[in-house]
C-alpha cells in the first residue's frame, strides 16, 4: 500500500476555495498566491487574458472565470489545495459543487462595493454546507475603498460575525499595508519587488490608538468563542498584555472551525499587498480534514448511517464532484477523498451507479497543467483518468465496503434554445459534444421536442448557453444553427380530479387491455411530483404497477397545455382491472400515460414561469428610470436603499421579460448601472399571456 509523503501530513493539508461576487478579484488573488508560493514564476493578469487559473479561451477573452480550476501550493510547511470559483451567477453550480468538497473558503469582497448580490449567494451556499470562512477585503487601493464599511455590510447583509483581524494603513492611493492586530506589528509592502518583499515594523504613531481599540474589540469577541476556556477569558479581562500570539491564534482557529467567527483581513491583490499575511492566516486558522472530522454516509441498500473517519488506512470513500473533457487525456473525473487511499491501476466501485471502475491514471492538476501521481490520500483532491460511468455527485468506494455519501442537489435550468446541425457530418459531432458537455455540467440539460424533432438545450442563463454554444463550435468543431433563447416554462394543476381510463386494442389475434383509475391533486409548492399505488386485492397485478407508474411519469413529462414538464402533482393509482390474455406491461404503460393526460385536462392546468431575483446597482439620478423600466417588465420592486455609491434596487421579474435587459440598462443609465440576476421561484402566468403561449405552441 502506498505511503503518504512526510511533507503532506494530514494535519498540514488545507482544502480552500476562493469565492466572491464577479469582479471582486478572486482570480487575481489566486494568481498572487501562485506567484509568492513559487508555483508560477510570473504574475498572470486577468485583464491581459494571461491568468493561469482562467485557462479556457472563453475565460481569457471575457476576463471572467467560467469553470472552477484546481491547483496545489505549499506554504509554511502546509499543502494547500485551492479551487478558484466563478463569480457569475450563471455558473453558480461550479461554486456549489466546489463548496461541497472543500473544508474552508476565503470570501473576497471589493473594498468599494462591499457585499454585492452574488456575495450573498455564495455566502449562503457556504452556510448550507457549514464551510468555515474568513474574509479578505480586496481593492483597498481603489477610490472609495472603506474597510470598516465593508465589515458593517457583512454583518448587516450576511449576518456574519465579521471581526477585523487587521487594520489598514492608509486607503485608496495611500494604501501601504496593514497592522496585524494579533502581533501588533505593521506590514509595509515594497512596490519595487511586486510585493514579494515587505517590512515588519512598529505601528505608525497616528494608528496606535485605533489599533489598541480594535485589538480590544477582537479579544472581547474571542473571549466568547469558548466559554469553557476560563483562563483565556480571565486574561482578556484582567491582563490582555500577557496573552501570547499563539494563544490568540489558537482561539481564532477554534472560532473559525466552529463557524462562530469570520475574521476579516485586507489588501490589494492587484497591487501585490496583503497576500502573504492572508496565506499565513489560512494555515493558522483554517481546518485540516482532521479538524472537519468524520462525514456521514449511508449503506448501499439501506438508510442506515455510516460514519466515515478521515484516515488513510480506512476503506476508500471519495466523492466525484466534477467531470471535464480534456483535449489531451480525454475524460477527467475530479474526486475528493474523505477516507482511505486511491492508487493508480486499482479497481474501485461506484456505489451510486453500482458499477466497477478502473483507475488507469491519477494526476494532480495545476489549472490545465498536470502531473502524474501513483496515489492520493485522505483529504486530497485528485483527477482520475479511466472512469467510464462516474458522474458528478457519485460515490467511489471499495466493493467489499460499499457506502453512499450525501448527494449533491442541482438547480433546474430556466432558459432553453433549439439547436440543429448544419450538415449530416455535424450531426454526429453535435451528439458527442452535447453528451460530453452535459456530463461536465449538471445544470445543462438536453432534450428533444417530439413535435418538431429539434434538439433543445437548457441552462441557467443567456451567458451560460452562449458559452456552451461557443465551446461546441471551438472544442468539438460543430457547425450548428441555434434558435433564440426561450423561457423554460412548467405546468401544474390547480384543482383535484379523478378519471377512469381503459386502453383496449383488438386487431386479430392477441390484443391489448389495460384499465386504470387515477386520483390527482396539486402538491405543495416546490415538492415536485409524487406517484403512489393504492391498489389492493390484486385488481392490477403487482408486476404491472411499475409499468403504470412509468406511463404516469411519461405523461407528467409533457404537460397538456403547451407540452412543458408538469410539476407539483400528487398522483394516486386507486383502481383498475386486467385481462388474463391481453394485458401486458406495454398496455398498462400506455394506459397510465393516457390516464394522466386525461386527468390533467380536467384539473384546470396552469402554466408557470420562472421569476428571477434581480439586483440593480445604479447612480441615484438614474434610479427613477431603472424602476420605471422594471415595472414595465412586470417586475415587483421588493426593496430599494441608498448606498454610498448610489442606489440598490431589489426586484422580482419574470425571466420572459428580461431578454436584452443588459443593453437597455446600459442605455438608460449611460453605462453606469450594473445588475445580477438569480432564479428565485416559479409563479402562475397571467391568463392572457398563457393563452398567447399556448397558441404559439400549437
Tab-separated table of C-alpha atoms in Angstrom, residues 140-526:
chain	number	residue	atom	x	y	z
A	140	UNK	CA	-8.047	48.729	-0.846
A	141	UNK	CA	-6.178	50.935	-3.349
A	142	UNK	CA	-9.366	51.900	-5.227
A	143	UNK	CA	-11.035	55.317	-4.881
A	144	UNK	CA	-13.852	54.987	-2.343
A	145	UNK	CA	-12.303	51.974	-0.544
A	146	UNK	CA	-13.677	51.625	3.011
A	147	UNK	CA	-12.583	48.599	5.064
A	148	UNK	CA	-14.856	49.371	8.022
A	149	UNK	CA	-17.961	49.923	5.886
A	150	UNK	CA	-17.290	46.553	4.240
A	151	UNK	CA	-17.305	44.847	7.671
A	152	UNK	CA	-20.583	46.589	8.557
A	153	UNK	CA	-22.264	45.408	5.318
A	154	UNK	CA	-21.068	41.832	6.053
A	155	UNK	CA	-22.791	41.993	9.437
A	156	UNK	CA	-25.989	43.575	8.073
A	157	UNK	CA	-26.485	41.627	4.849
A	158	UNK	CA	-24.848	38.287	5.561
A	159	UNK	CA	-25.483	38.007	9.286
A	160	UNK	CA	-21.736	37.263	9.539
A	161	UNK	CA	-19.845	37.563	12.798
A	162	UNK	CA	-17.221	39.633	10.973
A	163	UNK	CA	-14.383	40.881	13.156
A	164	UNK	CA	-11.328	42.811	11.963
A	165	UNK	CA	-8.054	40.923	12.441
A	166	UNK	CA	-6.085	43.665	10.661
A	167	UNK	CA	-6.211	47.456	10.444
A	168	UNK	CA	-5.393	49.037	7.056
A	169	UNK	CA	-2.535	51.557	6.847
A	170	UNK	CA	-3.989	54.251	4.601
A	171	UNK	CA	-6.599	53.729	1.879
A	172	UNK	CA	-7.125	54.443	-1.823
A	173	UNK	CA	-3.871	55.772	-3.403
A	174	UNK	CA	-2.194	55.935	0.059
A	175	UNK	CA	-2.744	52.267	0.959
A	176	UNK	CA	0.649	50.953	2.144
A	177	UNK	CA	-0.121	47.786	4.087
A	178	UNK	CA	-1.821	46.642	7.268
A	179	UNK	CA	-1.373	46.230	11.027
A	180	UNK	CA	-1.750	42.687	12.363
A	181	UNK	CA	-3.928	43.019	15.488
A	182	UNK	CA	-2.584	39.765	16.971
A	183	UNK	CA	1.148	40.577	16.815
A	184	UNK	CA	0.551	44.375	16.829
A	185	UNK	CA	3.118	44.789	14.056
A	186	UNK	CA	2.776	46.741	10.796
A	187	UNK	CA	3.325	45.094	7.389
A	188	UNK	CA	4.511	47.667	4.827
A	189	UNK	CA	4.879	46.361	1.258
A	190	UNK	CA	7.633	47.215	-1.193
A	191	UNK	CA	6.200	48.212	-4.589
A	192	UNK	CA	9.513	47.652	-6.448
A	193	UNK	CA	9.572	43.902	-5.685
A	194	UNK	CA	5.949	43.271	-6.777
A	195	UNK	CA	5.081	42.850	-3.117
A	196	UNK	CA	7.418	39.853	-2.689
A	197	UNK	CA	9.317	41.814	-0.008
A	198	UNK	CA	7.696	43.645	2.880
A	199	UNK	CA	8.866	45.217	6.104
A	200	UNK	CA	7.538	44.222	9.511
A	201	UNK	CA	7.773	47.404	11.599
A	202	UNK	CA	6.186	49.195	14.518
A	203	UNK	CA	2.663	50.588	14.208
A	204	UNK	CA	2.592	54.163	12.784
A	205	UNK	CA	2.049	56.694	15.586
A	206	UNK	CA	-1.229	58.005	14.134
A	207	UNK	CA	-2.736	54.477	14.215
A	208	UNK	CA	-1.620	53.453	17.741
A	209	UNK	CA	-4.899	54.354	19.495
A	210	UNK	CA	-7.090	52.984	16.700
A	211	UNK	CA	-5.225	49.638	16.705
A	212	UNK	CA	-5.402	49.319	20.516
A	213	UNK	CA	-9.159	49.888	20.328
A	214	UNK	CA	-9.583	47.341	17.503
A	215	UNK	CA	-7.432	44.752	19.321
A	216	UNK	CA	-9.556	45.156	22.460
A	217	UNK	CA	-12.717	44.567	20.370
A	218	UNK	CA	-11.111	41.465	18.772
A	219	UNK	CA	-10.109	39.977	22.146
A	220	UNK	CA	-13.536	40.719	23.620
A	221	UNK	CA	-15.158	38.794	20.762
A	222	UNK	CA	-12.667	35.911	21.116
A	223	UNK	CA	-13.478	35.611	24.829
A	224	UNK	CA	-16.984	34.424	23.837
A	225	UNK	CA	-15.741	31.758	21.370
A	226	UNK	CA	-15.154	29.086	24.009
A	227	UNK	CA	-16.873	29.837	27.306
A	228	UNK	CA	-15.233	26.796	28.912
A	229	UNK	CA	-11.789	28.391	28.434
A	230	UNK	CA	-11.886	30.443	31.642
A	231	UNK	CA	-8.125	31.028	31.603
A	232	UNK	CA	-8.310	32.929	28.271
A	233	UNK	CA	-11.381	34.910	29.428
A	234	UNK	CA	-9.681	35.996	32.644
A	235	UNK	CA	-6.562	37.125	30.763
A	236	UNK	CA	-8.702	39.162	28.338
A	237	UNK	CA	-10.492	40.847	31.248
A	238	UNK	CA	-7.583	41.353	33.628
A	239	UNK	CA	-4.264	41.282	31.728
A	240	UNK	CA	-4.664	41.250	27.929
A	241	UNK	CA	-0.990	42.230	27.518
A	242	UNK	CA	0.035	38.794	28.914
A	243	UNK	CA	-1.678	36.916	26.077
A	244	UNK	CA	0.772	35.320	23.640
A	245	UNK	CA	0.274	35.315	19.867
A	246	UNK	CA	-0.069	31.501	19.882
A	247	UNK	CA	-2.858	31.657	22.474
A	248	UNK	CA	-4.802	34.225	20.414
A	249	UNK	CA	-4.309	32.304	17.133
A	250	UNK	CA	-5.492	29.084	18.821
A	251	UNK	CA	-8.785	30.726	19.858
A	252	UNK	CA	-9.296	32.346	16.423
A	253	UNK	CA	-8.733	28.905	14.851
A	254	UNK	CA	-11.301	27.365	17.194
A	255	UNK	CA	-13.810	30.118	16.316
A	256	UNK	CA	-13.265	29.748	12.551
A	257	UNK	CA	-13.522	25.940	12.586
A	258	UNK	CA	-16.675	26.119	14.721
A	259	UNK	CA	-18.214	28.693	12.323
A	260	UNK	CA	-18.539	31.131	15.247
A	261	UNK	CA	-16.440	33.989	13.817
A	262	UNK	CA	-15.341	35.292	10.409
A	263	UNK	CA	-12.015	37.168	10.785
A	264	UNK	CA	-11.544	39.933	8.196
A	265	UNK	CA	-8.211	40.724	6.513
A	266	UNK	CA	-7.410	43.410	3.942
A	267	UNK	CA	-5.154	44.112	0.970
A	268	UNK	CA	-4.997	44.782	-2.743
A	269	UNK	CA	-4.114	41.701	-4.772
A	270	UNK	CA	-3.633	43.673	-7.999
A	271	UNK	CA	-1.056	45.936	-6.295
A	272	UNK	CA	0.517	42.884	-4.570
A	273	UNK	CA	-0.235	43.844	-0.959
A	274	UNK	CA	-1.608	41.589	1.756
A	275	UNK	CA	-1.477	38.177	0.052
A	276	UNK	CA	1.338	36.662	2.186
A	277	UNK	CA	-0.371	37.546	5.518
A	278	UNK	CA	-3.567	36.031	4.058
A	279	UNK	CA	-1.694	32.771	3.324
A	280	UNK	CA	-0.087	32.799	6.790
A	281	UNK	CA	-3.532	33.022	8.364
A	282	UNK	CA	-5.028	30.369	6.080
A	283	UNK	CA	-2.603	27.823	7.538
A	284	UNK	CA	-3.016	29.163	11.100
A	285	UNK	CA	-6.823	29.324	11.218
A	286	UNK	CA	-8.323	27.098	8.526
A	287	UNK	CA	-9.279	23.483	9.327
A	288	UNK	CA	-7.435	20.421	8.074
A	289	UNK	CA	-9.540	17.364	7.053
A	290	UNK	CA	-8.906	16.091	10.611
A	291	UNK	CA	-10.448	19.238	12.105
A	292	UNK	CA	-13.507	18.936	9.842
A	293	UNK	CA	-13.903	15.450	11.291
A	294	UNK	CA	-15.929	12.484	10.127
A	295	UNK	CA	-18.503	12.729	7.336
A	296	UNK	CA	-21.781	10.826	7.155
A	297	UNK	CA	-22.699	8.268	4.542
A	298	UNK	CA	-25.283	5.521	4.135
A	299	UNK	CA	-25.149	1.810	3.481
A	300	UNK	CA	-25.743	0.964	-0.161
A	301	UNK	CA	-29.073	-0.826	0.276
A	302	UNK	CA	-30.483	0.948	3.322
A	303	UNK	CA	-30.851	4.288	5.078
A	304	UNK	CA	-28.542	3.089	7.864
A	305	UNK	CA	-25.933	5.818	8.532
A	306	UNK	CA	-22.186	5.153	8.379
A	307	UNK	CA	-19.568	7.459	9.890
A	308	UNK	CA	-16.505	7.933	7.654
A	309	UNK	CA	-13.363	8.797	9.652
A	310	UNK	CA	-10.585	10.721	7.838
A	311	UNK	CA	-7.865	8.030	7.932
A	312	UNK	CA	-5.508	6.729	5.226
A	313	UNK	CA	-5.909	3.127	6.396
A	314	UNK	CA	-9.733	3.267	6.389
A	315	UNK	CA	-11.760	1.820	3.456
A	316	UNK	CA	-11.894	4.196	0.478
A	317	UNK	CA	-14.691	6.793	0.432
A	318	UNK	CA	-14.488	9.514	-2.239
A	319	UNK	CA	-16.948	11.852	-3.969
A	320	UNK	CA	-16.756	12.754	-7.677
A	321	UNK	CA	-17.582	16.460	-7.898
A	322	UNK	CA	-16.591	17.492	-11.420
A	323	UNK	CA	-16.103	15.967	-14.867
A	324	UNK	CA	-14.172	17.700	-17.637
A	325	UNK	CA	-13.259	16.636	-21.168
A	326	UNK	CA	-9.557	17.318	-21.612
A	327	UNK	CA	-8.285	17.595	-25.229
A	328	UNK	CA	-5.105	15.639	-24.349
A	329	UNK	CA	-6.166	12.914	-21.918
A	330	UNK	CA	-9.922	12.601	-22.514
A	331	UNK	CA	-12.402	12.328	-19.657
A	332	UNK	CA	-11.097	13.627	-16.319
A	333	UNK	CA	-13.005	12.946	-13.100
A	334	UNK	CA	-12.198	15.167	-10.097
A	335	UNK	CA	-12.690	13.457	-6.730
A	336	UNK	CA	-12.333	14.496	-3.094
A	337	UNK	CA	-11.046	11.642	-0.929
A	338	UNK	CA	-12.718	11.586	2.503
A	339	UNK	CA	-11.098	8.341	3.716
A	340	UNK	CA	-8.635	5.721	2.510
A	341	UNK	CA	-6.075	5.730	-0.298
A	342	UNK	CA	-6.711	5.855	-4.050
A	343	UNK	CA	-3.994	4.117	-6.099
A	344	UNK	CA	-3.213	4.102	-9.814
A	345	UNK	CA	-4.321	0.893	-11.543
A	346	UNK	CA	-6.769	-0.048	-8.778
A	347	UNK	CA	-10.328	-1.263	-9.336
A	348	UNK	CA	-12.915	0.685	-7.367
A	349	UNK	CA	-16.701	0.571	-7.022
A	350	UNK	CA	-19.185	3.301	-7.956
A	351	UNK	CA	-21.910	2.645	-5.368
A	352	UNK	CA	-24.273	5.260	-6.882
A	353	UNK	CA	-24.315	3.563	-10.310
A	354	UNK	CA	-23.480	0.071	-8.939
A	355	UNK	CA	-20.616	-0.322	-11.437
A	356	UNK	CA	-16.951	-1.284	-11.118
A	357	UNK	CA	-14.407	1.233	-12.415
A	358	UNK	CA	-10.657	1.014	-13.107
A	359	UNK	CA	-8.350	3.950	-12.382
A	360	UNK	CA	-5.837	3.908	-15.245
A	361	UNK	CA	-4.035	7.164	-14.286
A	362	UNK	CA	-4.028	9.617	-11.396
A	363	UNK	CA	-2.962	13.209	-11.910
A	364	UNK	CA	-2.531	16.311	-9.779
A	365	UNK	CA	-3.954	19.338	-11.572
A	366	UNK	CA	-2.490	22.811	-11.728
A	367	UNK	CA	-5.224	24.649	-13.702
A	368	UNK	CA	-4.849	22.889	-17.090
A	369	UNK	CA	-1.338	21.514	-16.450
A	370	UNK	CA	-0.937	18.086	-14.913
A	371	UNK	CA	1.485	15.897	-13.005
A	372	UNK	CA	1.204	12.082	-12.787
A	373	UNK	CA	0.892	10.551	-9.322
A	374	UNK	CA	0.896	6.933	-8.098
A	375	UNK	CA	-1.544	7.528	-5.246
A	376	UNK	CA	-3.680	10.104	-3.451
A	377	UNK	CA	-4.584	10.066	0.217
A	378	UNK	CA	-7.299	11.196	2.643
A	379	UNK	CA	-8.062	14.903	2.249
A	380	UNK	CA	-6.615	15.114	-1.283
A	381	UNK	CA	-8.320	16.394	-4.415
A	382	UNK	CA	-7.378	14.112	-7.322
A	383	UNK	CA	-8.104	13.889	-11.028
A	384	UNK	CA	-8.700	10.345	-12.332
A	385	UNK	CA	-8.475	9.043	-15.890
A	386	UNK	CA	-10.265	5.857	-16.951
A	387	UNK	CA	-13.595	6.179	-15.094
A	388	UNK	CA	-16.315	5.452	-17.679
A	389	UNK	CA	-19.565	5.564	-15.707
A	390	UNK	CA	-18.891	8.044	-12.895
A	391	UNK	CA	-20.798	11.348	-12.952
A	392	UNK	CA	-20.972	14.433	-10.719
A	393	UNK	CA	-22.123	13.525	-7.201
A	394	UNK	CA	-21.292	9.793	-7.443
A	395	UNK	CA	-19.598	7.963	-4.548
A	396	UNK	CA	-16.472	5.873	-5.157
A	397	UNK	CA	-15.520	3.172	-2.653
A	398	UNK	CA	-14.449	-0.488	-2.379
A	399	UNK	CA	-16.984	-3.136	-3.409
A	400	UNK	CA	-16.402	-5.026	-0.141
A	401	UNK	CA	-17.162	-1.846	1.869
A	402	UNK	CA	-19.917	-0.102	-0.145
A	403	UNK	CA	-21.082	3.304	1.076
A	404	UNK	CA	-23.050	6.211	-0.415
A	405	UNK	CA	-22.026	9.754	0.584
A	406	UNK	CA	-24.525	12.617	0.719
A	407	UNK	CA	-25.612	13.537	-2.820
A	408	UNK	CA	-25.440	16.971	-4.429
A	409	UNK	CA	-28.579	18.894	-5.409
A	410	UNK	CA	-28.648	20.765	-8.725
A	411	UNK	CA	-30.970	23.639	-9.680
A	412	UNK	CA	-33.378	23.295	-12.613
A	413	UNK	CA	-32.459	25.196	-15.814
A	414	UNK	CA	-34.636	28.222	-16.610
A	415	UNK	CA	-33.745	29.060	-20.218
A	416	UNK	CA	-33.579	26.958	-23.376
A	417	UNK	CA	-32.833	27.191	-27.101
A	418	UNK	CA	-33.189	24.929	-30.132
A	419	UNK	CA	-30.032	23.711	-31.871
A	420	UNK	CA	-29.608	21.753	-35.090
A	421	UNK	CA	-26.529	20.658	-37.061
A	422	UNK	CA	-25.823	22.394	-40.385
A	423	UNK	CA	-24.893	19.174	-42.195
A	424	UNK	CA	-25.049	15.386	-41.819
A	425	UNK	CA	-21.376	15.338	-40.830
A	426	UNK	CA	-22.112	17.740	-37.962
A	427	UNK	CA	-24.905	15.541	-36.584
A	428	UNK	CA	-22.533	13.045	-35.000
A	429	UNK	CA	-20.185	15.793	-33.749
A	430	UNK	CA	-23.154	17.595	-32.149
A	431	UNK	CA	-24.285	14.402	-30.434
A	432	UNK	CA	-20.771	13.844	-29.000
A	433	UNK	CA	-20.483	17.497	-27.903
A	434	UNK	CA	-23.880	17.502	-26.157
A	435	UNK	CA	-23.081	14.220	-24.410
A	436	UNK	CA	-19.674	15.488	-23.174
A	437	UNK	CA	-20.975	18.900	-22.051
A	438	UNK	CA	-23.997	17.501	-20.185
A	439	UNK	CA	-21.647	15.082	-18.370
A	440	UNK	CA	-19.456	18.028	-17.331
A	441	UNK	CA	-22.278	20.358	-16.294
A	442	UNK	CA	-25.284	19.003	-14.346
A	443	UNK	CA	-27.245	22.254	-14.931
A	444	UNK	CA	-27.019	21.799	-18.722
A	445	UNK	CA	-29.880	19.625	-19.982
A	446	UNK	CA	-30.511	18.174	-23.447
A	447	UNK	CA	-33.936	17.021	-24.672
A	448	UNK	CA	-35.817	16.727	-27.947
A	449	UNK	CA	-39.092	18.341	-28.953
A	450	UNK	CA	-41.320	15.497	-30.115
A	451	UNK	CA	-43.458	17.739	-32.325
A	452	UNK	CA	-40.651	19.479	-34.244
A	453	UNK	CA	-37.901	16.868	-33.843
A	454	UNK	CA	-35.496	19.659	-32.753
A	455	UNK	CA	-32.814	19.219	-30.100
A	456	UNK	CA	-33.414	21.579	-27.151
A	457	UNK	CA	-30.572	22.660	-24.850
A	458	UNK	CA	-31.365	24.274	-21.484
A	459	UNK	CA	-29.203	26.114	-18.939
A	460	UNK	CA	-29.042	28.715	-16.164
A	461	UNK	CA	-28.922	31.904	-18.234
A	462	UNK	CA	-28.102	33.558	-21.560
A	463	UNK	CA	-24.355	33.698	-20.830
A	464	UNK	CA	-24.356	30.022	-19.784
A	465	UNK	CA	-25.881	28.927	-23.124
A	466	UNK	CA	-23.670	31.362	-25.053
A	467	UNK	CA	-20.506	29.815	-23.534
A	468	UNK	CA	-21.744	26.249	-24.159
A	469	UNK	CA	-22.575	27.099	-27.791
A	470	UNK	CA	-19.116	28.675	-28.183
A	471	UNK	CA	-17.431	25.584	-26.710
A	472	UNK	CA	-19.299	23.289	-29.122
A	473	UNK	CA	-18.018	25.263	-32.068
A	474	UNK	CA	-14.408	25.631	-30.836
A	475	UNK	CA	-13.661	22.436	-28.929
A	476	UNK	CA	-15.863	19.995	-30.830
A	477	UNK	CA	-15.786	21.777	-34.241
A	478	UNK	CA	-19.582	21.612	-34.562
A	479	UNK	CA	-21.275	23.832	-37.149
A	480	UNK	CA	-24.847	24.362	-35.937
A	481	UNK	CA	-27.812	26.708	-36.249
A	482	UNK	CA	-29.232	27.902	-32.943
A	483	UNK	CA	-32.608	29.460	-32.209
A	484	UNK	CA	-33.343	32.378	-29.914
A	485	UNK	CA	-33.222	31.702	-26.163
A	486	UNK	CA	-36.642	30.649	-24.822
A	487	UNK	CA	-38.049	30.533	-21.311
A	488	UNK	CA	-38.387	27.051	-19.761
A	489	UNK	CA	-41.984	27.173	-18.533
A	490	UNK	CA	-43.547	24.473	-16.339
A	491	UNK	CA	-47.142	23.270	-15.982
A	492	UNK	CA	-49.173	22.261	-12.948
A	493	UNK	CA	-52.799	21.640	-11.938
A	494	UNK	CA	-54.901	23.881	-9.703
A	495	UNK	CA	-57.742	21.571	-8.541
A	496	UNK	CA	-58.088	17.880	-7.649
A	497	UNK	CA	-59.728	15.415	-10.011
A	498	UNK	CA	-60.164	11.744	-10.894
A	499	UNK	CA	-60.548	9.702	-14.070
A	500	UNK	CA	-61.100	6.182	-15.336
A	501	UNK	CA	-59.205	5.172	-18.487
A	502	UNK	CA	-59.364	1.960	-20.498
A	503	UNK	CA	-56.918	1.036	-23.237
A	504	UNK	CA	-58.353	-1.726	-25.450
A	505	UNK	CA	-56.882	-2.674	-28.815
A	506	UNK	CA	-58.151	-5.636	-30.829
A	507	UNK	CA	-56.612	-6.291	-34.221
A	508	UNK	CA	-56.974	-10.030	-34.666
A	509	UNK	CA	-55.023	-12.464	-32.524
A	510	UNK	CA	-53.748	-11.319	-29.179
A	511	UNK	CA	-54.982	-7.828	-28.191
A	512	UNK	CA	-54.080	-5.126	-25.666
A	513	UNK	CA	-56.061	-4.465	-22.499
A	514	UNK	CA	-55.430	-2.173	-19.528
A	515	UNK	CA	-57.758	-0.307	-17.165
A	516	UNK	CA	-56.565	2.328	-14.666
A	517	UNK	CA	-58.333	4.728	-12.270
A	518	UNK	CA	-56.337	7.753	-11.045
A	519	UNK	CA	-56.917	10.468	-8.461
A	520	UNK	CA	-54.708	13.562	-8.750
A	521	UNK	CA	-54.364	16.754	-6.740
A	522	UNK	CA	-51.963	19.693	-6.521
A	523	UNK	CA	-48.869	19.066	-4.355
A	524	UNK	CA	-47.492	21.775	-2.095
A	525	UNK	CA	-45.299	24.285	-3.959
A	526	UNK	CA	-41.793	23.019	-4.674
